[in-house]
Coordinates of C-alpha atoms in Angstrom, one line a residue:
M1051 CA -9.6 -77.1 -38.0
L1052 CA -8.9 -78.9 -34.8
K1053 CA -6.8 -82.0 -35.4
E1054 CA -6.0 -83.4 -32.0
V1055 CA -7.6 -83.4 -28.5
R1056 CA -5.8 -84.8 -25.5
I1057 CA -8.4 -85.2 -22.6
L1058 CA -6.5 -85.1 -19.3
D1059 CA -7.6 -87.9 -17.0
A1060 CA -9.0 -86.4 -13.8
G1061 CA -8.0 -89.6 -11.9
E1062 CA -10.0 -91.1 -9.1
V1063 CA -12.6 -88.8 -7.7
S1064 CA -15.7 -89.5 -5.8
P1065 CA -18.3 -89.8 -7.2
D1066 CA -16.7 -90.9 -10.5
V1067 CA -18.5 -88.5 -12.8
F1068 CA -15.5 -87.5 -15.0
G1069 CA -14.5 -91.0 -16.1
P1070 CA -17.5 -91.8 -18.2
W1071 CA -17.6 -88.2 -19.6
Q1072 CA -14.0 -88.4 -20.7
Q1073 CA -14.4 -91.6 -22.6
A1074 CA -17.6 -90.4 -24.3
L1075 CA -15.9 -87.1 -25.3
A1076 CA -12.9 -89.0 -26.8
A1077 CA -15.3 -91.2 -28.8
S1078 CA -17.3 -88.1 -30.0
F1079 CA -14.2 -86.3 -31.2
Q1080 CA -13.1 -89.4 -33.0
A1081 CA -16.5 -89.7 -34.7
C1082 CA -15.9 -86.1 -36.0
G1083 CA -12.6 -87.1 -37.5
I1084 CA -10.4 -85.5 -34.8
R1085 CA -7.7 -87.6 -33.2
A1086 CA -8.6 -87.9 -29.5
A1087 CA -7.6 -89.9 -26.4
V1088 CA -7.8 -89.8 -22.6
V1089 CA -4.2 -89.4 -21.4
P1090 CA -2.5 -89.1 -18.0
V1091 CA -2.5 -85.6 -16.6
A1092 CA 1.3 -85.5 -16.9
D1093 CA 1.0 -85.5 -20.7
S1094 CA -0.2 -81.9 -20.4
L1095 CA 3.5 -81.0 -20.3
K1096 CA 4.3 -82.8 -23.6
P1097 CA 4.6 -80.5 -26.6
S1098 CA 1.6 -80.5 -29.0
A1099 CA 2.0 -82.8 -32.0
T1100 CA 0.4 -80.1 -34.2
D1101 CA -0.4 -76.4 -34.0
R1102 CA -4.1 -77.4 -34.1
S1103 CA -3.9 -79.4 -30.9
L1104 CA -5.9 -78.9 -27.7
T1105 CA -5.7 -80.3 -24.2
L1106 CA -9.1 -80.5 -22.4
A1107 CA -9.9 -81.2 -18.8
F1108 CA -12.6 -80.8 -16.2
N1109 CA -12.0 -78.1 -13.6
L1110 CA -8.3 -77.5 -12.8
T1111 CA -7.0 -80.9 -13.9
R1112 CA -3.7 -80.0 -15.6
V1113 CA 0.0 -79.6 -14.8
W1114 CA 0.1 -75.8 -14.8
S1115 CA 3.6 -74.8 -15.9
S1116 CA 5.3 -72.0 -17.8
A1117 CA 6.3 -74.8 -20.2
N1118 CA 2.8 -75.3 -21.5
A1119 CA 1.3 -71.8 -20.8
N1120 CA 1.2 -71.1 -24.5
Q1121 CA -0.5 -74.4 -25.5
F1122 CA -4.2 -74.2 -26.1
H1123 CA -6.2 -75.6 -23.2
L1124 CA -9.9 -75.8 -22.3
A1125 CA -10.7 -75.8 -18.6
W1126 CA -14.3 -77.1 -18.5
L1127 CA -15.6 -75.9 -15.1
V1128 CA -18.5 -77.8 -13.7
D1129 CA -18.6 -75.8 -10.5
H1130 CA -19.0 -72.1 -9.7
P1131 CA -15.9 -70.1 -10.7
S1132 CA -15.3 -69.1 -7.0
D1133 CA -14.5 -72.8 -6.3
H1134 CA -11.6 -72.4 -8.7
A1135 CA -10.4 -68.9 -7.9
D1136 CA -6.8 -69.9 -8.3
L1137 CA -7.3 -70.1 -12.0
F1138 CA -8.5 -66.5 -12.2
F1139 CA -5.9 -64.9 -9.9
P1140 CA -2.5 -66.2 -11.0
Q1141 CA -0.8 -63.2 -9.4
I1142 CA -1.9 -64.7 -6.0
S1143 CA -1.9 -68.5 -6.8
H1144 CA 1.2 -68.3 -9.0
I1145 CA -0.5 -70.6 -11.5
P1146 CA 1.0 -69.7 -14.9
V1147 CA -2.3 -68.9 -16.8
N1148 CA -2.3 -67.3 -20.2
P1149 CA -5.9 -66.1 -21.0
A1150 CA -5.1 -66.0 -24.7
T1151 CA -4.5 -69.7 -24.8
C1152 CA -6.5 -71.0 -21.8
M1153 CA -10.2 -71.0 -22.5
V1154 CA -12.7 -71.5 -19.7
G1155 CA -16.0 -73.3 -20.3
S1156 CA -18.8 -72.9 -17.8
V1157 CA -21.8 -75.2 -17.6
D1158 CA -24.0 -72.3 -16.2
R1159 CA -24.7 -69.0 -17.8
H1160 CA -24.9 -67.2 -14.5
W1161 CA -21.5 -68.7 -13.6
L1162 CA -20.2 -67.6 -17.0
A1163 CA -21.3 -64.0 -16.2
F1164 CA -19.5 -64.2 -12.9
A1165 CA -16.3 -65.3 -14.5
S1166 CA -16.5 -62.5 -17.1
D1167 CA -18.0 -59.6 -15.0
V1168 CA -16.6 -60.2 -11.6
Y1169 CA -13.3 -62.0 -12.3
L1170 CA -12.9 -60.2 -15.6
Y1171 CA -11.7 -63.3 -17.4
P1172 CA -11.6 -62.5 -21.1
N1173 CA -11.7 -66.0 -22.6
A1174 CA -14.8 -67.6 -20.9
H1175 CA -17.6 -69.3 -22.8
F1176 CA -20.8 -71.1 -22.1
L1177 CA -20.3 -74.9 -22.4
P1178 CA -23.2 -77.0 -21.2
H1179 CA -22.8 -80.2 -19.2
P1180 CA -21.6 -83.2 -21.2
C1181 CA -24.3 -85.8 -21.7
L1182 CA -24.0 -89.6 -22.2
C1183 CA -27.5 -89.9 -23.7
K1184 CA -27.4 -90.1 -27.5
S1185 CA -31.1 -89.8 -28.0
L1186 CA -34.3 -89.2 -26.1
T1187 CA -36.8 -91.9 -25.8
S1188 CA -40.2 -92.1 -24.1
P1189 CA -39.9 -94.0 -20.8
D1190 CA -41.5 -97.3 -20.3
W1191 CA -43.5 -96.6 -17.2
K1192 CA -44.1 -100.2 -16.3
D1193 CA -40.4 -100.6 -15.4
R1194 CA -40.3 -97.5 -13.3
D1195 CA -40.9 -98.9 -9.8
L1196 CA -39.6 -95.9 -7.8
D1197 CA -42.0 -92.9 -7.4
V1198 CA -39.5 -90.2 -6.6
V1199 CA -35.6 -90.4 -6.5
F1200 CA -33.1 -87.9 -5.1
I1201 CA -29.4 -88.4 -5.5
G1202 CA -27.3 -86.1 -3.3
S1203 CA -25.7 -85.4 0.0
I1204 CA -26.7 -83.5 3.2
E1205 CA -24.5 -81.7 5.6
D1206 CA -24.9 -80.4 9.2
T1207 CA -26.1 -76.8 8.8
D1208 CA -25.0 -75.8 12.3
M1209 CA -21.5 -76.8 11.5
L1210 CA -21.6 -75.0 8.1
R1211 CA -22.9 -71.9 9.8
E1212 CA -20.1 -72.0 12.4
D1213 CA -17.5 -72.5 9.7
L1214 CA -18.9 -69.5 7.8
L1215 CA -19.0 -67.1 10.8
S1216 CA -15.8 -68.1 12.5
N1217 CA -12.9 -65.7 11.9
S1218 CA -15.1 -63.4 9.8
G1219 CA -14.1 -60.3 11.7
P1220 CA -15.9 -57.1 10.8
F1221 CA -18.0 -59.0 8.2
R1222 CA -19.7 -61.2 10.8
P1223 CA -22.9 -59.0 11.2
M1224 CA -23.3 -58.9 7.4
L1225 CA -22.9 -62.6 7.1
E1226 CA -25.3 -63.3 10.0
A1227 CA -27.9 -61.2 8.2
L1228 CA -27.4 -63.1 5.0
V1229 CA -27.7 -66.4 6.9
E1230 CA -31.0 -65.3 8.5
Q1231 CA -32.6 -63.4 5.7
Y1232 CA -31.5 -64.8 2.3
R1233 CA -33.7 -67.3 0.5
F1234 CA -33.1 -68.9 -2.9
A1235 CA -36.8 -68.5 -3.6
S1236 CA -36.3 -64.7 -3.8
G1237 CA -34.8 -65.2 -7.2
L1238 CA -31.7 -63.1 -6.3
L1239 CA -28.5 -65.0 -6.9
M1240 CA -26.3 -65.5 -3.9
E1241 CA -23.3 -63.8 -5.5
H1242 CA -25.4 -60.7 -6.1
A1243 CA -26.8 -60.7 -2.6
L1244 CA -23.3 -60.9 -1.2
M1245 CA -21.9 -58.2 -3.4
D1246 CA -24.9 -55.9 -2.5
A1247 CA -24.2 -56.6 1.2
L1248 CA -20.5 -55.7 0.7
R1249 CA -21.2 -52.2 -0.8
P1250 CA -21.5 -50.3 2.5
F1251 CA -17.9 -51.4 3.3
N1252 CA -16.6 -49.2 0.4
L1253 CA -14.1 -51.8 -0.5
E1254 CA -11.8 -51.6 -3.5
K1255 CA -12.4 -54.0 -6.4
T1256 CA -9.7 -56.4 -5.4
Q1257 CA -11.0 -56.4 -1.8
I1258 CA -14.5 -57.2 -2.9
V1259 CA -13.2 -60.2 -4.9
F1260 CA -11.2 -61.4 -1.9
A1261 CA -14.3 -61.2 0.2
V1262 CA -16.4 -63.0 -2.4
N1263 CA -13.8 -65.8 -2.6
A1264 CA -13.8 -66.1 1.2
F1265 CA -17.6 -66.2 1.8
L1266 CA -19.6 -67.1 -1.4
Q1267 CA -18.9 -70.8 -1.5
K1268 CA -19.6 -71.2 2.2
L1269 CA -22.8 -69.1 2.1
T1270 CA -24.1 -71.0 -0.9
R1271 CA -23.4 -74.4 0.7
Y1272 CA -25.1 -73.4 3.9
H1273 CA -28.3 -72.2 2.2
R1274 CA -28.4 -75.1 -0.2
M1275 CA -28.2 -77.6 2.7
L1276 CA -30.7 -75.6 4.7
E1277 CA -33.3 -75.6 1.9
R1278 CA -32.7 -79.3 1.2
K1279 CA -33.2 -80.1 4.9
R1280 CA -36.4 -78.1 5.1
L1281 CA -37.8 -79.6 1.9
F1282 CA -37.3 -83.2 3.0
E1283 CA -38.6 -82.6 6.5
S1284 CA -41.7 -81.1 5.0
I1285 CA -42.6 -84.0 2.7
R1286 CA -45.2 -86.3 4.2
R1287 CA -46.9 -88.2 1.3
A1288 CA -44.8 -89.1 -1.7
N1289 CA -42.5 -92.2 -1.5
I1290 CA -39.0 -90.7 -2.0
H1291 CA -35.8 -92.7 -2.3
V1292 CA -32.7 -90.8 -1.2
F1293 CA -29.3 -92.0 -2.3
G1294 CA -26.4 -90.1 -0.8
Q1295 CA -24.0 -89.4 2.0
G1296 CA -24.2 -87.3 5.2
P1297 CA -26.4 -87.3 8.3
W1298 CA -29.7 -88.0 6.5
K1299 CA -30.9 -90.2 9.3
K1300 CA -30.6 -87.4 11.8
L1301 CA -33.2 -85.4 10.0
K1302 CA -36.9 -85.5 11.1
L1303 CA -37.9 -87.5 8.1
S1304 CA -41.3 -89.2 7.8
S1305 CA -41.6 -92.9 7.1
N1306 CA -42.3 -92.4 3.4
I1307 CA -38.7 -91.2 2.8
H1308 CA -36.3 -94.1 2.3
V1309 CA -32.6 -93.3 2.8
H1310 CA -30.1 -95.5 0.9
D1311 CA -26.3 -95.5 0.9
R1312 CA -24.4 -93.5 -1.7
I1313 CA -24.1 -95.2 -5.1
P1314 CA -21.4 -94.9 -7.8
Y1315 CA -22.1 -92.7 -10.8
G1316 CA -22.7 -95.6 -13.2
E1317 CA -25.3 -97.1 -10.8
A1318 CA -26.9 -93.7 -10.4
V1319 CA -27.9 -93.6 -14.1
Q1320 CA -29.6 -97.0 -13.6
V1321 CA -31.5 -95.8 -10.6
M1322 CA -32.7 -92.7 -12.5
T1323 CA -34.2 -95.0 -15.2
R1324 CA -36.3 -96.6 -12.5
A1325 CA -37.7 -93.3 -11.3
K1326 CA -41.0 -91.7 -12.3
I1327 CA -39.8 -88.4 -10.9
L1328 CA -36.2 -87.1 -10.4
L1329 CA -35.9 -84.5 -7.6
N1330 CA -33.2 -81.8 -8.0
C1331 CA -32.8 -79.4 -5.2

């Protein structure tokens, strides 16, 4: 049985989503009778106090060293594996990763399949998002004064498109086609669409992986922002409150969409409890 968990502090990130999760995780482990604490990331180099000890951190938070390569570690990825490709290709990144002792947790089953089937990582597991809500309760609608709330950013799609296509060499026509023709509504995952488009190039497996690492994140980001932009520019009736960063005010938004400044993670939860509908796109 697990006896000790050291949760490596992700430090100051914006927005601060990891801090509350880390503290809640430590408390939950302690409630199960397991010694747990949030510790500085440098503590990942300290030897384990017991052979049933584990370090845990979100994404790639850890001092990666040959000195701790054989210590059990859980890298809890809250992003697509391609955002953390260094973990899966130590021969390129020179990160000392031992798949026998380094478990990867993914919050999305499709992302898990990508890590297992495309990156061929043998120790990847489905591990849903951590939650700070201990129990579900029926909302008190009289206190919900915001009709619809969206919390998120927007980016300039023209700049994202240029960043994707610049220096893409022989892949440019393929990428232009994916920019123009791909739609999330088709049900086809972006990684599958990209890999299908790469087949005519007759690339070796390692070359396909390099191309996916180079283009997938940028393609996904472009289309996510494009769909978000189209959605908000099409809404004409519902009163929507947007909390986030980016050039929201440059969009052609109707007067029923109210743009607010970005808010800290702790305040975001409070805003959510005021919403009748939470929009996720």
